[in-house]
mmCIF file of C-alpha atoms in Angstrom:
data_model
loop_
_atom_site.group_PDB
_atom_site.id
_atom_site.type_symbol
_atom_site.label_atom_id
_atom_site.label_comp_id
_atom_site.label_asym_id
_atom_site.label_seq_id
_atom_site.Cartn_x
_atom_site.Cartn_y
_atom_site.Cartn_z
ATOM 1 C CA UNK B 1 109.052 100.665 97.369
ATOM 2 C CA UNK B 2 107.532 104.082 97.466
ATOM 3 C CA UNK B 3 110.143 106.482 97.554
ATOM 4 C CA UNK B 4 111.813 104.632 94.702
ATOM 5 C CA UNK B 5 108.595 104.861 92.704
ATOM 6 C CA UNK B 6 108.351 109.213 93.086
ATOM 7 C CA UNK B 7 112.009 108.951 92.458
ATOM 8 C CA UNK B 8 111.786 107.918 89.337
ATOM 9 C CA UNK B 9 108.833 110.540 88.124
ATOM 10 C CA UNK B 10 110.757 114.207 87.464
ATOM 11 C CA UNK B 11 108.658 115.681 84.764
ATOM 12 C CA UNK B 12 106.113 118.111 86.270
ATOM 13 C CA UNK B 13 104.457 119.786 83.305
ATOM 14 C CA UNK B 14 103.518 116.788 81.151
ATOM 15 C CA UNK B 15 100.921 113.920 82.063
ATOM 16 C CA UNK B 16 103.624 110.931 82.557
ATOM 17 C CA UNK B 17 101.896 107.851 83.630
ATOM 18 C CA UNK B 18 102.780 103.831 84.396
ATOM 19 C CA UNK B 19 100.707 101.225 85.373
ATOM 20 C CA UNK B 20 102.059 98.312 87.567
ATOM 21 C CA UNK B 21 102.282 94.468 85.797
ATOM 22 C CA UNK B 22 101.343 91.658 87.776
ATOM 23 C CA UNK B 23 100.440 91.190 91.095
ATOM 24 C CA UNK B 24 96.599 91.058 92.188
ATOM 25 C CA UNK B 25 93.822 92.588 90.288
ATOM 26 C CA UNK B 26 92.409 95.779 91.832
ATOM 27 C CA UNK B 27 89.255 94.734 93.562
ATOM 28 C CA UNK B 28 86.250 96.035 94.027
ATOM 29 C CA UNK B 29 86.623 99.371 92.165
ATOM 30 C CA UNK B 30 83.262 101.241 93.989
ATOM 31 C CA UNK B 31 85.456 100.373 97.491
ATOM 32 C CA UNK B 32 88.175 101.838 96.051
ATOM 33 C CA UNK B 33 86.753 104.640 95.364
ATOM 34 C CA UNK B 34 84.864 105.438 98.204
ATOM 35 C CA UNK B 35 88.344 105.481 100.305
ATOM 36 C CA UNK B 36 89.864 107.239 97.319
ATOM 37 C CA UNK B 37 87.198 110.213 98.638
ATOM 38 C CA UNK B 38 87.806 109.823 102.032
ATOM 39 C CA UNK B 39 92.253 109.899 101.690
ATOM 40 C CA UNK B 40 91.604 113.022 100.076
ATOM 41 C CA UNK B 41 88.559 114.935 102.462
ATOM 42 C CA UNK B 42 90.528 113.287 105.927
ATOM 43 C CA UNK B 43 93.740 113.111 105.000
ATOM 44 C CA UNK B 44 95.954 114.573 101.850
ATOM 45 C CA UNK B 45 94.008 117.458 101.428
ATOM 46 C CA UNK B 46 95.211 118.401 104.856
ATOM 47 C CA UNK B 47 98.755 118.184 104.324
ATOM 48 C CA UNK B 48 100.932 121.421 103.300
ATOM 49 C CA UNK B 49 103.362 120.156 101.091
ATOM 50 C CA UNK B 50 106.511 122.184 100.788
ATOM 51 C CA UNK B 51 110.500 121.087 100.436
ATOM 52 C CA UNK B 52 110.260 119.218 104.297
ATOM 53 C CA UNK B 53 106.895 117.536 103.325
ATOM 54 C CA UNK B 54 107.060 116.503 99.446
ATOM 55 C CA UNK B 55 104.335 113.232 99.390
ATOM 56 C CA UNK B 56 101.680 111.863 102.126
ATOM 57 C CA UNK B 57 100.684 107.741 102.243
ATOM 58 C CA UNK B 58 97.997 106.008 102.853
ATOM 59 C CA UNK B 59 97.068 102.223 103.379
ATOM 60 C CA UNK B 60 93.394 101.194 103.147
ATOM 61 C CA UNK B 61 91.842 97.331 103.480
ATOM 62 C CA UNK B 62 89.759 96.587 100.699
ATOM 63 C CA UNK B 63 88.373 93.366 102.449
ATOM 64 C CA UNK B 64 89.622 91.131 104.774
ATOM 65 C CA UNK B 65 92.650 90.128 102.633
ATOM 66 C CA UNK B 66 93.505 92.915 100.539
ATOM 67 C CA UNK B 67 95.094 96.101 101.314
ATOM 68 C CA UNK B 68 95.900 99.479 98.867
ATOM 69 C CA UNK B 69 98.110 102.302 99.366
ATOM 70 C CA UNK B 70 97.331 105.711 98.258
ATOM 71 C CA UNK B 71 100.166 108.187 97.402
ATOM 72 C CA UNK B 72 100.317 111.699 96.412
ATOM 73 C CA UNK B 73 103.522 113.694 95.744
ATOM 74 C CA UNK B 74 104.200 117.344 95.053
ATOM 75 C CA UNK B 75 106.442 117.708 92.332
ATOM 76 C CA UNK B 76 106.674 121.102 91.534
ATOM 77 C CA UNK B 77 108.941 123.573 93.500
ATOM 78 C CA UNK B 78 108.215 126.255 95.086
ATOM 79 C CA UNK B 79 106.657 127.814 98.520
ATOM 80 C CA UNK B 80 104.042 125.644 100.389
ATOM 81 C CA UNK B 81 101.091 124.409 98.671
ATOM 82 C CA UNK B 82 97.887 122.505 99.589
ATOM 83 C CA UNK B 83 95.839 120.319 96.917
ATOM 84 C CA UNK B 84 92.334 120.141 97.277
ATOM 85 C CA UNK B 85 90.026 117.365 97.776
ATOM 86 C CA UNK B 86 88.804 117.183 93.953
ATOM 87 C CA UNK B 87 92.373 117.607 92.607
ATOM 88 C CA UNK B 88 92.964 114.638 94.659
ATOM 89 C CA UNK B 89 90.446 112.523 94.154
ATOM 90 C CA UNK B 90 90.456 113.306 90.182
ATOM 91 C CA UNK B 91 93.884 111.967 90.248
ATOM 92 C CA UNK B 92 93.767 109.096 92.171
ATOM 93 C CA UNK B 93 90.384 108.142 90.243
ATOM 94 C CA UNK B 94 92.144 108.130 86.599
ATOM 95 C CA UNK B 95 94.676 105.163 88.768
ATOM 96 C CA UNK B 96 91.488 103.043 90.206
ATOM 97 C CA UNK B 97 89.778 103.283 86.681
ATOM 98 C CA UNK B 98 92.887 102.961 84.520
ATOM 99 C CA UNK B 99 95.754 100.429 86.172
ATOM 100 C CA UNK B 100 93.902 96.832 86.843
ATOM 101 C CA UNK B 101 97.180 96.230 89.870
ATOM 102 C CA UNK B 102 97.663 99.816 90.041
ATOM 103 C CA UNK B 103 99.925 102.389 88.699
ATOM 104 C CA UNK B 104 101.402 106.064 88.930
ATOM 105 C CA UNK B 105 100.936 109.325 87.260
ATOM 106 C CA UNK B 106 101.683 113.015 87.250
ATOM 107 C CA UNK B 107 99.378 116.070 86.526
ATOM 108 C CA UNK B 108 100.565 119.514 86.630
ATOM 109 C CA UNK B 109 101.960 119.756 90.338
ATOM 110 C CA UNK B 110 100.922 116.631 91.538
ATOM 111 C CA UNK B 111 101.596 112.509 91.440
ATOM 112 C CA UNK B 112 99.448 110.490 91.874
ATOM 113 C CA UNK B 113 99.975 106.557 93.040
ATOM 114 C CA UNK B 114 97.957 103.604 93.897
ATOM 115 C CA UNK B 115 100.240 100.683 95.235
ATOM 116 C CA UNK B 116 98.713 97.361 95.277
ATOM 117 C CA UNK B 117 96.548 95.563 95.837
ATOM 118 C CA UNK B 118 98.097 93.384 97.988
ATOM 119 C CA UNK B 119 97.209 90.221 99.497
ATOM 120 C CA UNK B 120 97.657 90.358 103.490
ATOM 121 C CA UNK B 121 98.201 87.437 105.678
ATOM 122 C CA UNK B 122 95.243 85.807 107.044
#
């Protein structure tokens, strides 16, 4: 589901964006958030991407029954390059605030993707 997603986003210098129909309604956006900041301090801001390591995941419960992934791609070419926590979280914000079942877009060097929410077994 995810790789086909990036696949489909080639454009690097314009803002290209989607949201996602259907499915569950993004919960509680201040949870969100919150683990929007910490994907981005803990984990993608860590990551050098390069041509070996293009995109980094991450899922995150909401609550007991609904789970989000986090995505963030780089899409430009070129030697290896880091993105840094506020790049990060800016993007991933403008997904929380703008997709109400999530959605994917691309600034400059970098996508951007929140997959979900999605309902988890009980």
């Amino acid at each position: 589901m995810h790789i086909s997603i990036f696949g489909l986003i080639t454009a690097a210098s314009a803002v290209v964006g989607e949201c996602y129909l259907g499915g569950v309604n993004m919960p509680n956006q201040d949870v969100v958030r919150a683990q929007a900041h910490d994907v981005c301090d803990k984990n993608f801001s860590k990551v050098v991407y390069n041509d070996q390591t293009k995109e980094a995941y991450a899922c995150y419960n909401v609550d007991d029954h609904t789970m989000i992934t986090f995505a963030v791609k780089r899409i430009s070419a070129g030697g290896d390059m880091q993105i840094s926590p506020a790049d990060c979280y800016d993007g991933l914000r403008k997904e929380i605030g703008g997709c109400q079942h999530g959605g994917h877009s691309n600034y400059t060097n970098w996508l951007f993707m929140l997959c979900g929410p999605e309902r988890r077994p009980v």
